[in-house]
Amino acid sequence: MWKYIFITIAFIYGISLSFPSHNFESSTGQNTQVIEGCVGDCSSCHSLYPYEAKEILGKKFDIKEIISIAVKRGYFEIIYKNSKGKEEKINLLFSKDKACKELILLDK
């Protein structure tokens, strides 16, 4: 009898670990989400608001106004106007700490 109870508990425990909910509570009481790998839709995990883009990129670039932000595969494509009124494009990686004017995709 105890053997069947032990096997049942072990089976339930094994199944519960096979399908994690990926939600963990941090020590501050806030829920943090951990997702392993890509789910296909980049915008489901990554976002960038115009004020945030201006704040991040304004440290190194002459940005007067953010015109558009497109979510691409691994980066944000940002179109902005500089102080001279000229439209320019810059790519900001999802980590938000690296930017470049031209991004070279190796699979094309």
Short mmCIF file of the C-alpha atoms (twelve columns), coordinates in Angstrom:
data_MODEL
# 
_entry.id   MODEL 
# 
loop_
_atom_site.group_PDB 
_atom_site.id 
_atom_site.type_symbol 
_atom_site.label_atom_id 
_atom_site.label_alt_id 
_atom_site.label_comp_id 
_atom_site.label_asym_id 
_atom_site.label_seq_id 
_atom_site.Cartn_x 
_atom_site.Cartn_y 
_atom_site.Cartn_z 
_atom_site.pdbx_PDB_model_num 
ATOM 1   C CA . MET A 1   0.000  0.000  0.000   1 
ATOM 2   C CA . TRP A 2   2.762  2.460  0.951   1 
ATOM 3   C CA . LYS A 3   4.513  1.611  -2.286  1 
ATOM 4   C CA . TYR A 4   1.502  2.792  -4.326  1 
ATOM 5   C CA . ILE A 5   1.178  6.004  -2.314  1 
ATOM 6   C CA . PHE A 6   4.867  6.756  -2.782  1 
ATOM 7   C CA . ILE A 7   4.680  6.088  -6.533  1 
ATOM 8   C CA . THR A 8   1.574  8.285  -6.855  1 
ATOM 9   C CA . ILE A 9   3.203  11.186 -4.982  1 
ATOM 10  C CA . ALA A 10  6.405  10.830 -7.027  1 
ATOM 11  C CA . PHE A 11  4.376  10.783 -10.257 1 
ATOM 12  C CA . ILE A 12  2.413  13.929 -9.327  1 
ATOM 13  C CA . TYR A 13  5.603  15.712 -8.261  1 
ATOM 14  C CA . GLY A 14  7.317  14.722 -11.535 1 
ATOM 15  C CA . ILE A 15  4.394  15.959 -13.636 1 
ATOM 16  C CA . SER A 16  4.274  19.296 -11.771 1 
ATOM 17  C CA . LEU A 17  7.973  19.906 -12.529 1 
ATOM 18  C CA . SER A 18  7.498  19.010 -16.196 1 
ATOM 19  C CA . PHE A 19  5.145  21.944 -16.806 1 
ATOM 20  C CA . PRO A 20  6.492  24.956 -14.880 1 
ATOM 21  C CA . SER A 21  4.434  28.122 -14.810 1 
ATOM 22  C CA . HIS A 22  7.589  30.295 -15.084 1 
ATOM 23  C CA . ASN A 23  6.243  32.674 -12.441 1 
ATOM 24  C CA . PHE A 24  8.461  33.225 -9.451  1 
ATOM 25  C CA . GLU A 25  8.046  35.627 -6.578  1 
ATOM 26  C CA . SER A 26  11.094 37.692 -5.737  1 
ATOM 27  C CA . SER A 27  12.173 38.624 -2.239  1 
ATOM 28  C CA . THR A 28  10.458 42.021 -2.664  1 
ATOM 29  C CA . GLY A 29  7.100  40.336 -3.255  1 
ATOM 30  C CA . GLN A 30  6.915  41.265 -6.935  1 
ATOM 31  C CA . ASN A 31  6.252  38.638 -9.562  1 
ATOM 32  C CA . THR A 32  9.032  38.211 -12.082 1 
ATOM 33  C CA . GLN A 33  8.655  36.177 -15.217 1 
ATOM 34  C CA . VAL A 34  11.304 33.824 -16.526 1 
ATOM 35  C CA . ILE A 35  10.922 32.574 -20.080 1 
ATOM 36  C CA . GLU A 36  13.405 30.286 -21.731 1 
ATOM 37  C CA . GLY A 37  14.047 30.989 -25.402 1 
ATOM 38  C CA . CYS A 38  12.107 32.634 -28.166 1 
ATOM 39  C CA . VAL A 39  8.350  32.255 -28.536 1 
ATOM 40  C CA . GLY A 40  8.301  33.797 -32.022 1 
ATOM 41  C CA . ASP A 41  6.613  37.156 -31.438 1 
ATOM 42  C CA . CYS A 42  9.325  39.545 -30.199 1 
ATOM 43  C CA . SER A 43  6.823  42.203 -29.114 1 
ATOM 44  C CA . SER A 44  5.260  39.761 -26.649 1 
ATOM 45  C CA . CYS A 45  8.370  40.081 -24.468 1 
ATOM 46  C CA . HIS A 46  10.111 43.271 -25.644 1 
ATOM 47  C CA . SER A 47  8.767  46.809 -25.729 1 
ATOM 48  C CA . LEU A 48  10.148 50.309 -26.094 1 
ATOM 49  C CA . TYR A 49  8.228  53.541 -25.616 1 
ATOM 50  C CA . PRO A 50  9.145  56.742 -27.477 1 
ATOM 51  C CA . TYR A 51  10.108 58.602 -24.281 1 
ATOM 52  C CA . GLU A 52  12.313 55.660 -23.273 1 
ATOM 53  C CA . ALA A 53  14.012 55.555 -26.693 1 
ATOM 54  C CA . LYS A 54  14.650 59.299 -26.556 1 
ATOM 55  C CA . GLU A 55  16.129 59.024 -23.073 1 
ATOM 56  C CA . ILE A 56  18.402 56.088 -23.973 1 
ATOM 57  C CA . LEU A 57  19.564 57.295 -27.386 1 
ATOM 58  C CA . GLY A 58  19.656 60.990 -26.480 1 
ATOM 59  C CA . LYS A 59  22.866 60.402 -24.542 1 
ATOM 60  C CA . LYS A 60  24.839 59.743 -27.758 1 
ATOM 61  C CA . PHE A 61  22.666 60.962 -30.649 1 
ATOM 62  C CA . ASP A 62  20.946 64.212 -31.630 1 
ATOM 63  C CA . ILE A 63  17.285 63.207 -31.217 1 
ATOM 64  C CA . LYS A 64  14.545 65.823 -31.351 1 
ATOM 65  C CA . GLU A 65  11.500 63.586 -31.974 1 
ATOM 66  C CA . ILE A 66  10.837 59.854 -32.237 1 
ATOM 67  C CA . ILE A 67  8.735  59.174 -35.340 1 
ATOM 68  C CA . SER A 68  8.298  55.396 -35.197 1 
ATOM 69  C CA . ILE A 69  9.520  52.288 -33.424 1 
ATOM 70  C CA . ALA A 70  9.309  48.897 -35.141 1 
ATOM 71  C CA . VAL A 71  10.063 45.623 -33.400 1 
ATOM 72  C CA . LYS A 72  12.331 43.483 -35.559 1 
ATOM 73  C CA . ARG A 73  14.021 40.141 -34.898 1 
ATOM 74  C CA . GLY A 74  16.364 40.940 -32.005 1 
ATOM 75  C CA . TYR A 75  16.242 44.737 -32.135 1 
ATOM 76  C CA . PHE A 76  14.106 47.865 -32.339 1 
ATOM 77  C CA . GLU A 77  14.227 49.910 -35.538 1 
ATOM 78  C CA . ILE A 78  13.776 53.551 -34.539 1 
ATOM 79  C CA . ILE A 79  13.088 56.374 -36.989 1 
ATOM 80  C CA . TYR A 80  13.678 59.819 -35.507 1 
ATOM 81  C CA . LYS A 81  14.169 63.467 -36.433 1 
ATOM 82  C CA . ASN A 82  17.335 65.245 -35.424 1 
ATOM 83  C CA . SER A 83  17.555 68.939 -34.465 1 
ATOM 84  C CA . LYS A 84  18.009 69.879 -38.142 1 
ATOM 85  C CA . GLY A 85  14.706 68.186 -39.058 1 
ATOM 86  C CA . LYS A 86  16.342 65.338 -40.961 1 
ATOM 87  C CA . GLU A 87  14.878 61.833 -40.530 1 
ATOM 88  C CA . GLU A 88  17.354 59.147 -39.534 1 
ATOM 89  C CA . LYS A 89  17.192 55.479 -38.605 1 
ATOM 90  C CA . ILE A 90  18.964 53.699 -35.778 1 
ATOM 91  C CA . ASN A 91  18.753 50.148 -34.461 1 
ATOM 92  C CA . LEU A 92  18.652 49.508 -30.722 1 
ATOM 93  C CA . LEU A 93  19.215 45.948 -29.507 1 
ATOM 94  C CA . PHE A 94  16.705 44.436 -27.086 1 
ATOM 95  C CA . SER A 95  19.270 44.747 -24.286 1 
ATOM 96  C CA . LYS A 96  18.889 48.545 -24.757 1 
ATOM 97  C CA . ASP A 97  22.598 49.130 -24.215 1 
ATOM 98  C CA . LYS A 98  23.846 48.810 -27.816 1 
ATOM 99  C CA . ALA A 99  22.797 50.778 -30.895 1 
ATOM 100 C CA . CYS A 100 23.984 50.998 -34.486 1 
ATOM 101 C CA . LYS A 101 22.999 52.774 -37.664 1 
ATOM 102 C CA . GLU A 102 23.298 49.655 -39.830 1 
ATOM 103 C CA . LEU A 103 22.694 46.115 -38.655 1 
ATOM 104 C CA . ILE A 104 24.136 43.234 -40.634 1 
ATOM 105 C CA . LEU A 105 21.993 40.095 -40.551 1 
ATOM 106 C CA . LEU A 106 24.142 37.044 -41.181 1 
ATOM 107 C CA . ASP A 107 21.332 34.796 -42.387 1 
ATOM 108 C CA . LYS A 108 20.484 36.945 -45.451 1 
# 
